[in-house]
Short mmCIF file of C-alpha atoms in Angstrom, two decimals:
data_model
loop_
_atom_site.label_atom_id
_atom_site.label_comp_id
_atom_site.label_asym_id
_atom_site.label_seq_id
_atom_site.Cartn_x
_atom_site.Cartn_y
_atom_site.Cartn_z
CA MET A 1 0.69 54.46 87.46
CA PHE A 2 -1.49 51.73 88.96
CA ASN A 3 -4.83 50.38 87.73
CA LEU A 4 -6.79 47.97 89.92
CA ASN A 5 -9.21 46.35 87.47
CA ASN A 6 -10.76 42.88 87.19
CA VAL A 7 -9.35 41.86 90.58
CA ILE A 8 -10.81 40.23 93.70
CA ASN A 9 -9.33 40.19 97.24
CA THR A 10 -6.36 42.33 96.16
CA LYS A 11 -4.71 45.26 97.92
CA LEU A 12 -1.83 47.69 97.46
CA VAL A 13 0.08 47.90 100.77
CA ARG A 14 2.74 50.26 102.18
CA ALA A 15 3.53 52.04 98.92
CA HIS A 16 4.57 55.68 98.60
CA ILE A 17 3.43 56.90 95.21
CA PHE A 18 4.71 60.30 94.08
CA GLY A 19 3.22 62.31 91.24
CA GLU A 20 5.00 64.89 89.09
CA ALA A 21 3.97 68.07 90.88
CA ASP A 22 7.61 69.04 91.53
CA SER A 23 8.37 69.11 87.79
CA THR A 24 5.29 70.92 86.49
CA THR A 25 2.72 73.58 87.33
CA ILE A 26 -1.04 73.56 87.59
CA SER A 27 -1.38 75.38 84.27
CA ASN A 28 0.99 72.98 82.47
CA SER A 29 -0.56 69.77 83.76
CA VAL A 30 -3.97 68.17 83.39
CA GLU A 31 -6.57 66.86 85.84
CA ASN A 32 -6.34 63.28 84.56
CA CYS A 33 -2.79 62.83 85.83
CA ILE A 34 -3.75 59.80 87.88
CA SER A 35 -1.64 57.94 90.43
CA VAL A 36 -4.11 55.08 91.04
CA LEU A 37 -7.29 54.17 89.15
CA ILE A 38 -9.63 51.67 90.82
CA GLU A 39 -12.35 50.19 88.62
CA ASP A 40 -13.98 46.73 88.44
CA CYS A 41 -12.93 45.23 91.79
CA LEU A 42 -14.39 43.23 94.64
CA ASN A 43 -13.12 43.21 98.25
CA SER A 44 -9.96 45.10 97.22
CA GLY A 45 -8.27 48.38 98.07
CA LEU A 46 -5.39 50.40 99.51
CA GLU A 47 -3.79 50.07 102.92
CA SER A 48 -1.05 52.03 104.75
CA CYS A 49 0.03 53.92 101.61
CA THR A 50 1.01 57.55 100.94
CA PHE A 51 -0.13 59.38 97.81
CA SER A 52 1.50 62.75 97.26
CA LYS A 53 2.49 65.41 94.73
CA SER A 54 -0.02 64.47 92.06
CA PRO A 55 -0.80 67.21 89.50
CA GLY A 56 -4.23 65.70 88.77
CA PHE A 57 -6.98 63.80 90.50
CA ASN A 58 -4.47 61.51 92.20
CA VAL A 59 -6.44 58.46 93.44
CA ILE A 60 -9.70 57.98 91.57
CA THR A 61 -12.41 55.35 91.26
CA GLY A 62 -14.39 54.58 88.13
CA THR A 63 -17.00 52.40 86.48
CA ARG A 64 -16.97 50.31 83.32
CA GLN A 65 -20.22 50.17 81.38
CA ASN A 66 -21.57 46.68 80.66
CA ARG A 67 -18.59 44.86 82.16
CA ASN A 68 -18.16 42.21 84.84
CA MET A 69 -14.56 41.28 85.65
CA GLY A 70 -13.44 41.71 82.05
CA GLN A 71 -16.48 40.05 80.49
CA ILE A 72 -18.78 42.05 78.23
CA THR A 73 -22.39 42.03 79.48
CA LYS A 74 -25.71 43.01 77.95
CA SER A 75 -27.70 46.22 78.39
CA ILE A 76 -31.49 45.93 78.59
CA SER A 77 -33.67 48.95 77.75
CA VAL A 78 -36.84 49.46 79.80
CA SER A 79 -39.19 51.30 77.43
CA ARG A 80 -41.91 53.68 78.57
CA TYR A 81 -44.25 52.20 75.98
CA ASN A 82 -44.49 48.82 77.73
CA PHE A 83 -46.03 49.82 81.07
CA GLU A 84 -49.63 49.01 81.87
CA VAL A 85 -51.79 49.52 84.96
CA GLY A 86 -51.58 46.66 87.44
CA ASN A 87 -49.39 44.61 89.74
CA ILE A 88 -47.48 41.32 89.76
CA ASN A 89 -47.77 39.26 92.95
CA LYS A 90 -44.86 37.69 94.83
CA ASN A 91 -45.33 34.47 92.86
CA GLY A 92 -44.65 36.29 89.61
CA GLU A 93 -48.30 36.18 88.48
CA ILE A 94 -50.39 38.98 86.97
CA ASP A 95 -52.42 40.70 89.72
CA ASN A 96 -55.19 43.10 88.71
CA ASN A 97 -56.56 43.47 92.24
CA ILE A 98 -54.07 46.30 92.84
CA THR A 99 -53.99 49.11 90.29
CA LYS A 100 -53.47 52.41 92.11
CA ASN A 101 -49.88 53.68 91.65
CA HIS A 102 -48.79 50.28 90.30
CA TYR A 103 -47.52 49.90 86.74
CA ARG A 104 -46.14 46.62 85.43
CA TYR A 105 -44.00 45.86 82.42
CA ASN A 106 -46.10 43.88 79.94
CA GLU A 107 -43.26 42.05 78.19
CA PHE A 108 -40.55 39.68 79.36
CA LEU A 109 -37.11 41.30 79.48
CA ASP A 110 -34.24 39.06 78.41
CA VAL A 111 -31.72 39.33 81.28
CA SER A 112 -29.63 36.29 80.31
CA GLY A 113 -26.75 38.50 79.15
CA LEU A 114 -26.24 40.23 82.51
CA GLY A 115 -23.38 39.40 84.85
CA GLU A 116 -23.79 37.96 88.32
CA TYR A 117 -25.29 41.22 89.62
CA PHE A 118 -27.31 44.09 88.14
CA LEU A 119 -28.71 47.54 88.73
CA LEU A 120 -31.67 49.39 87.27
CA GLY A 121 -31.43 53.11 86.53
CA TYR A 122 -30.97 55.71 83.82
CA THR A 123 -27.23 55.37 83.26
CA GLN A 124 -26.76 57.74 80.31
CA GLY A 125 -25.22 61.20 80.54
CA TYR A 126 -25.59 62.69 84.00
CA HIS A 127 -27.82 59.84 85.23
CA GLY A 128 -30.49 60.86 87.72
CA TYR A 129 -34.25 60.31 87.41
CA PRO A 130 -35.25 62.20 84.24
CA HIS A 131 -37.91 59.68 83.11
CA LEU A 132 -38.59 57.10 85.83
CA ARG A 133 -39.55 58.87 89.05
CA SER A 134 -40.21 55.76 91.13
CA ARG A 135 -37.17 55.23 93.33
CA LEU A 136 -38.46 51.75 94.19
CA TYR A 137 -39.19 48.90 91.83
CA SER A 138 -39.89 45.18 92.20
CA ILE A 139 -38.37 42.64 89.83
CA TYR A 140 -39.55 39.13 89.05
CA PHE A 141 -37.20 36.53 87.56
CA TYR A 142 -38.16 33.58 85.35
CA ASP A 143 -36.19 30.70 83.84
CA VAL A 144 -35.79 29.91 80.14
CA ASN A 145 -39.23 28.24 80.18
CA TYR A 146 -40.89 31.34 81.71
CA GLN A 147 -41.31 29.65 85.10
CA HIS A 148 -41.06 32.01 88.06
CA ILE A 149 -37.92 31.45 90.19
CA GLN A 150 -37.43 34.56 92.38
CA THR A 151 -38.99 37.87 93.38
CA GLN A 152 -37.06 40.88 94.72
CA MET A 153 -39.50 43.35 96.26
CA TYR A 154 -38.83 47.08 96.55
CA ASN A 155 -35.32 47.32 95.16
CA LEU A 156 -33.81 50.79 94.88
CA GLN A 157 -32.74 52.32 91.60
CA PHE A 158 -28.93 52.34 91.09
CA TYR A 159 -28.22 49.81 93.85
CA ASN A 160 -26.57 46.51 92.90
CA TYR A 161 -28.48 43.29 93.49
CA THR A 162 -27.65 39.65 92.81
CA LYS A 163 -29.13 38.11 89.68
CA PRO A 164 -30.28 34.49 90.13
CA SER A 165 -27.89 32.24 88.23
CA ASP A 166 -30.70 30.51 86.32
CA ALA A 167 -32.63 33.70 85.47
CA HIS A 168 -33.33 34.18 81.78
CA PHE A 169 -36.28 36.60 81.76
CA ALA A 170 -37.62 39.31 84.08
CA LYS A 171 -40.55 41.66 84.56
CA ILE A 172 -40.75 44.76 86.77
CA VAL A 173 -43.35 46.80 88.64
CA ILE A 174 -42.88 50.51 89.38
CA TYR A 175 -44.74 52.68 91.89
CA GLN A 176 -45.79 56.19 90.87
CA GLU A 177 -48.95 58.22 90.29
CA THR A 178 -48.85 58.03 86.49
CA PRO A 179 -46.90 55.94 83.99
CA PRO A 180 -43.69 57.44 82.53
CA THR A 181 -44.46 60.07 79.91
CA SER A 182 -40.96 60.57 78.45
CA GLY A 183 -38.01 58.39 77.54
CA ASP A 184 -34.68 58.36 75.73
CA SER A 185 -35.46 58.59 72.00
CA ASP A 186 -32.08 57.03 71.14
CA PHE A 187 -33.14 53.83 72.95
CA SER A 188 -36.77 53.32 71.89
CA GLY A 189 -38.14 55.47 74.68
CA ALA A 190 -36.06 53.91 77.47
CA VAL A 191 -36.83 55.27 80.93
CA ALA A 192 -34.08 53.14 82.50
CA PHE A 193 -31.64 50.35 81.75
CA ILE A 194 -30.87 47.09 83.50
CA ARG A 195 -27.12 46.66 83.41
CA THR A 196 -24.13 45.10 85.07
CA ILE A 197 -21.76 48.01 85.69
CA GLY A 198 -18.18 47.05 86.49
CA MET A 199 -17.32 49.05 89.62
CA PRO A 200 -15.53 48.77 92.97
CA ARG A 201 -17.77 46.76 95.30
CA ASN A 202 -17.12 46.34 99.02
CA CYS A 203 -13.67 47.90 98.65
CA PHE A 204 -11.58 49.87 101.16
CA ILE A 205 -8.97 52.59 101.73
CA ARG A 206 -7.42 52.31 105.20
CA ASN A 207 -4.69 54.10 107.16
CA CYS A 208 -3.35 56.03 104.16
CA LYS A 209 -2.03 59.57 103.73
CA PHE A 210 -3.12 61.90 100.92
CA GLU A 211 -0.98 65.02 100.97
CA ASN A 212 0.50 67.86 98.95
CA ASN A 213 -1.50 67.26 95.78
CA PHE A 214 -2.40 69.89 93.18
CA SER A 215 -6.05 68.95 93.31
CA THR A 216 -7.97 66.15 94.97
CA GLY A 217 -6.68 63.63 97.46
CA LEU A 218 -9.35 61.07 96.57
CA ALA A 219 -11.97 61.28 93.78
CA LEU A 220 -14.75 58.77 94.44
CA CYS A 221 -16.42 58.54 91.04
CA GLY A 222 -18.29 55.29 91.47
CA GLY A 223 -18.62 52.15 93.52
CA GLN A 224 -20.81 50.59 96.16
CA GLY A 225 -19.93 49.97 99.78
CA TRP A 226 -16.56 51.74 100.08
CA ILE A 227 -15.01 51.77 103.57
CA ILE A 228 -12.72 54.83 103.94
CA GLU A 229 -11.21 54.77 107.42
CA GLY A 230 -8.23 55.92 109.44
CA ASN A 231 -6.77 58.13 106.72
CA THR A 232 -5.16 61.59 106.92
CA PHE A 233 -5.72 64.23 104.24
CA SER A 234 -3.53 67.36 104.16
CA ASN A 235 -2.69 70.21 101.78
CA ASN A 236 -4.76 69.04 98.83
CA LYS A 237 -5.49 72.26 96.95
CA GLY A 238 -5.19 74.24 93.75
CA ARG A 239 -6.86 72.78 90.68
CA MET A 240 -10.62 72.35 91.01
CA PRO A 241 -12.14 70.85 93.03
CA GLY A 242 -9.01 71.16 95.23
CA CYS A 243 -10.35 69.13 98.13
CA ASP A 244 -9.58 66.05 100.21
CA ILE A 245 -12.43 63.83 98.94
CA ASP A 246 -14.87 64.52 96.13
CA TRP A 247 -17.92 62.33 95.47
CA GLU A 248 -18.93 63.61 92.07
CA ASP A 249 -18.68 62.15 88.56
CA GLY A 250 -20.06 58.75 89.53
CA TRP A 251 -23.45 60.38 90.25
CA GLU A 252 -26.00 57.76 91.33
CA HIS A 253 -23.34 55.03 91.00
CA MET A 254 -21.95 56.20 94.37
CA VAL A 255 -23.90 54.17 96.91
CA GLY A 256 -23.45 53.02 100.49
CA ASP A 257 -19.98 54.45 101.19
CA VAL A 258 -18.77 54.81 104.78
CA LEU A 259 -16.33 57.54 105.87
CA ARG A 260 -15.09 57.00 109.43
CA GLU A 261 -12.24 57.98 111.75
CA ASN A 262 -10.40 60.12 109.20
CA THR A 263 -8.67 63.49 109.72
CA PHE A 264 -9.13 66.30 107.20
CA ASN A 265 -6.72 69.24 107.19
CA SER A 266 -7.30 70.82 103.76
CA ASN A 267 -9.38 73.95 103.33
CA ILE A 268 -12.15 72.70 101.05
CA GLY A 269 -12.28 69.32 102.76
CA VAL A 270 -15.04 66.91 101.72
CA ILE A 271 -17.55 67.43 98.90
CA MET A 272 -20.54 65.17 98.22
CA SER A 273 -22.06 66.19 94.90
CA GLY A 274 -24.31 63.15 94.50
CA GLY A 275 -24.86 59.55 95.48
CA ALA A 276 -27.02 57.84 98.06
CA SER A 277 -26.72 56.35 101.54
CA LEU A 278 -23.34 57.99 102.18
CA THR A 279 -22.30 57.97 105.85
CA ALA A 280 -19.64 60.05 107.66
CA PHE A 281 -18.98 59.57 111.37
CA ASN A 282 -16.18 59.93 113.94
CA ASN A 283 -14.12 62.15 111.62
CA ILE A 284 -12.14 65.27 112.55
CA PHE A 285 -12.25 68.38 110.33
CA ASN A 286 -9.44 70.84 111.19
CA ARG A 287 -10.27 74.16 109.48
CA SER A 288 -11.68 71.93 106.79
CA ALA A 289 -15.14 72.18 105.23
CA LEU A 290 -17.94 69.74 104.49
CA THR A 291 -20.22 70.52 101.54
CA ILE A 292 -23.15 68.28 100.56
CA TRP A 293 -25.06 69.27 97.43
CA GLY A 294 -28.77 68.73 96.94
CA ARG A 295 -28.46 65.83 94.53
CA THR A 296 -27.14 63.65 97.37
CA GLN A 297 -29.83 61.63 99.15
CA ASN A 298 -30.37 59.68 102.36
CA TRP A 299 -27.00 60.59 103.86
CA ARG A 300 -25.98 60.32 107.52
CA VAL A 301 -23.39 62.63 109.15
CA PHE A 302 -22.92 62.14 112.89
CA ASN A 303 -20.38 62.19 115.75
CA ASN A 304 -17.87 64.33 113.82
CA ILE A 305 -15.75 67.17 115.22
CA PHE A 306 -15.40 70.40 113.24
CA ASN A 307 -12.48 72.47 114.64
CA GLN A 308 -12.62 76.12 113.52
CA LYS A 309 -13.90 77.24 110.15
CA SER A 310 -12.16 76.99 106.84
CA SER A 311 -12.17 79.95 104.47
CA ILE A 312 -15.35 78.63 102.86
CA GLY A 313 -17.18 78.51 106.18
CA SER A 314 -19.34 76.03 108.08
CA PRO A 315 -20.88 72.80 106.80
CA SER A 316 -23.26 73.50 103.91
CA LEU A 317 -25.74 70.65 103.80
CA SER A 318 -28.45 69.81 101.27
CA THR A 319 -30.31 66.69 100.13
CA GLN A 320 -33.07 65.24 97.94
CA GLY A 321 -34.16 62.62 100.46
CA ASP A 322 -34.50 62.36 104.24
CA SER A 323 -31.02 62.74 105.74
CA VAL A 324 -29.50 63.12 109.22
CA PHE A 325 -27.01 65.59 110.76
CA ALA A 326 -26.67 64.50 114.39
CA ARG A 327 -24.45 64.68 117.50
CA ASN A 328 -21.67 66.63 115.78
CA VAL A 329 -19.48 69.12 117.66
CA LEU A 330 -18.78 72.43 115.88
CA LYS A 331 -16.13 74.65 117.49
CA GLY A 332 -15.56 78.24 116.44
CA LEU A 333 -17.69 78.12 113.29
CA PRO A 334 -20.55 80.26 112.03
CA ASP A 335 -23.94 78.57 111.83
CA TYR A 336 -24.19 75.63 109.47
CA THR A 337 -26.85 75.69 106.75
CA LEU A 338 -29.52 73.13 105.85
CA SER A 339 -31.52 73.02 102.61
CA THR A 340 -33.41 70.69 100.28
CA MET A 341 -33.12 70.27 96.53
CA HIS A 342 -36.83 70.89 95.99
CA GLY A 343 -37.12 73.86 98.33
CA SER A 344 -40.14 74.52 100.51
CA SER A 345 -42.29 72.03 98.57
CA ALA A 346 -40.12 69.08 99.65
CA SER A 347 -41.80 66.41 101.78
CA TYR A 348 -38.41 65.30 103.13
CA LYS A 349 -35.85 67.15 105.23
CA ILE A 350 -32.50 67.06 106.98
CA HIS A 351 -33.08 65.91 110.55
CA ASP A 352 -30.97 68.22 112.77
CA ILE A 353 -30.45 66.26 116.00
CA ALA A 354 -28.47 67.14 119.16
CA ASN A 355 -25.57 68.97 117.52
CA THR A 356 -23.30 71.01 119.82
CA VAL A 357 -22.16 74.46 118.69
CA ILE A 358 -19.30 76.07 120.67
CA LYS A 359 -18.70 79.70 119.65
#
C-alpha cells in the first residue's frame, strides 16, 4: 500500500494501516502481501503508526541493486586473476616491503559510475564470503589522471562508505594467507563487486504497534543503521516465519541496526538470520523468544529482560564473529544456549557476561 523509495528526510506518521487478514486465510493469501515497503531512503521512517491484520510480511525493507535515489549506477567486478603479492602504502604507492598476507589489485578499477557511496562484497545469490575470505580491505582512490586523492584503510566488506566526489579509479588490498582461488565464472572470476546498493540508510521505526498479523510484524531485509525503538509487537504468528522481527533475506546487507526499548509479546519473537553489528538492548520479551543464527556476526545483546519462556524455549544464540550476551535478566526460562558457526575450531566466541538467571 505504501512504498518509501528515493526519499530523504521523510516519515509516515500516525497512520493505522490494515491488511486483508479478515477477508482471507493463510492458505489463500501469499507472503508478499505487503503493507509498507521501504527501499532506497535516507534519514526516513515510520513514527507512531499501527500496522495490523496483514496476511503477508506486513512491513518490509529491501535493497535495489545498482541504484542511488533513482539513478542507475555501475557494478565493478573484482576478479581473482588480478591479485598479486604486495601492499599499497597510505599514499597510494606500490609497497613491496610488506608481502606476508597482503595481496593488492594490479589494475585500476573504474569507479566513476558509482553513486555517492559504495560497498564491497559478493552480492550475488545468498551473498556471504564464498570467494574472498578477508573481511577487511583497504581501498585507494585516484582522480581521472591517476593521481592519488584518498585512502580508506581497513574497511569492512558489505559496509557502506563514502566515495570521494572526484574519484575516478581505485585499487584495493586484501589481507589473507593466500590469494583467492575461486571466483564467479559468470563475471570473469569475480570474488566480489564494488557497488552502490540502494537501501535504507540511517532510517528509523519509532513508537509503532505491530499486531495481529498472519506472519511477521517487521521483516528487515536490508539497510544500514536502522533505529528500531519504543515499539510494541503482539500476536504476529501463523505463516512462516511468524515472528515479531525477522532479519533474514538481506543477508550481509543488514548492518549496524539498533533495537532498543521495544516490547515483544509474540511467541517466536525476534530472529536474526544474518547481518553484522546488530545490537539489542533495554528490550522486554514477554514469553517471546530470541533466536540468533550462526551467520550473524559481531552482535551485541545486553540489558534485556526475558519474562518466562515461549513455546520454543530460551534464547538460542550463535555467531560467526566475536559477539556479546551481557547483563540480561532471564526469569523462569530454561538455560540459554551459545554456539559458533564453525564449531570447536572457531577462534571467536560469544562472550557471556554477568547475566542473571532467575528460576
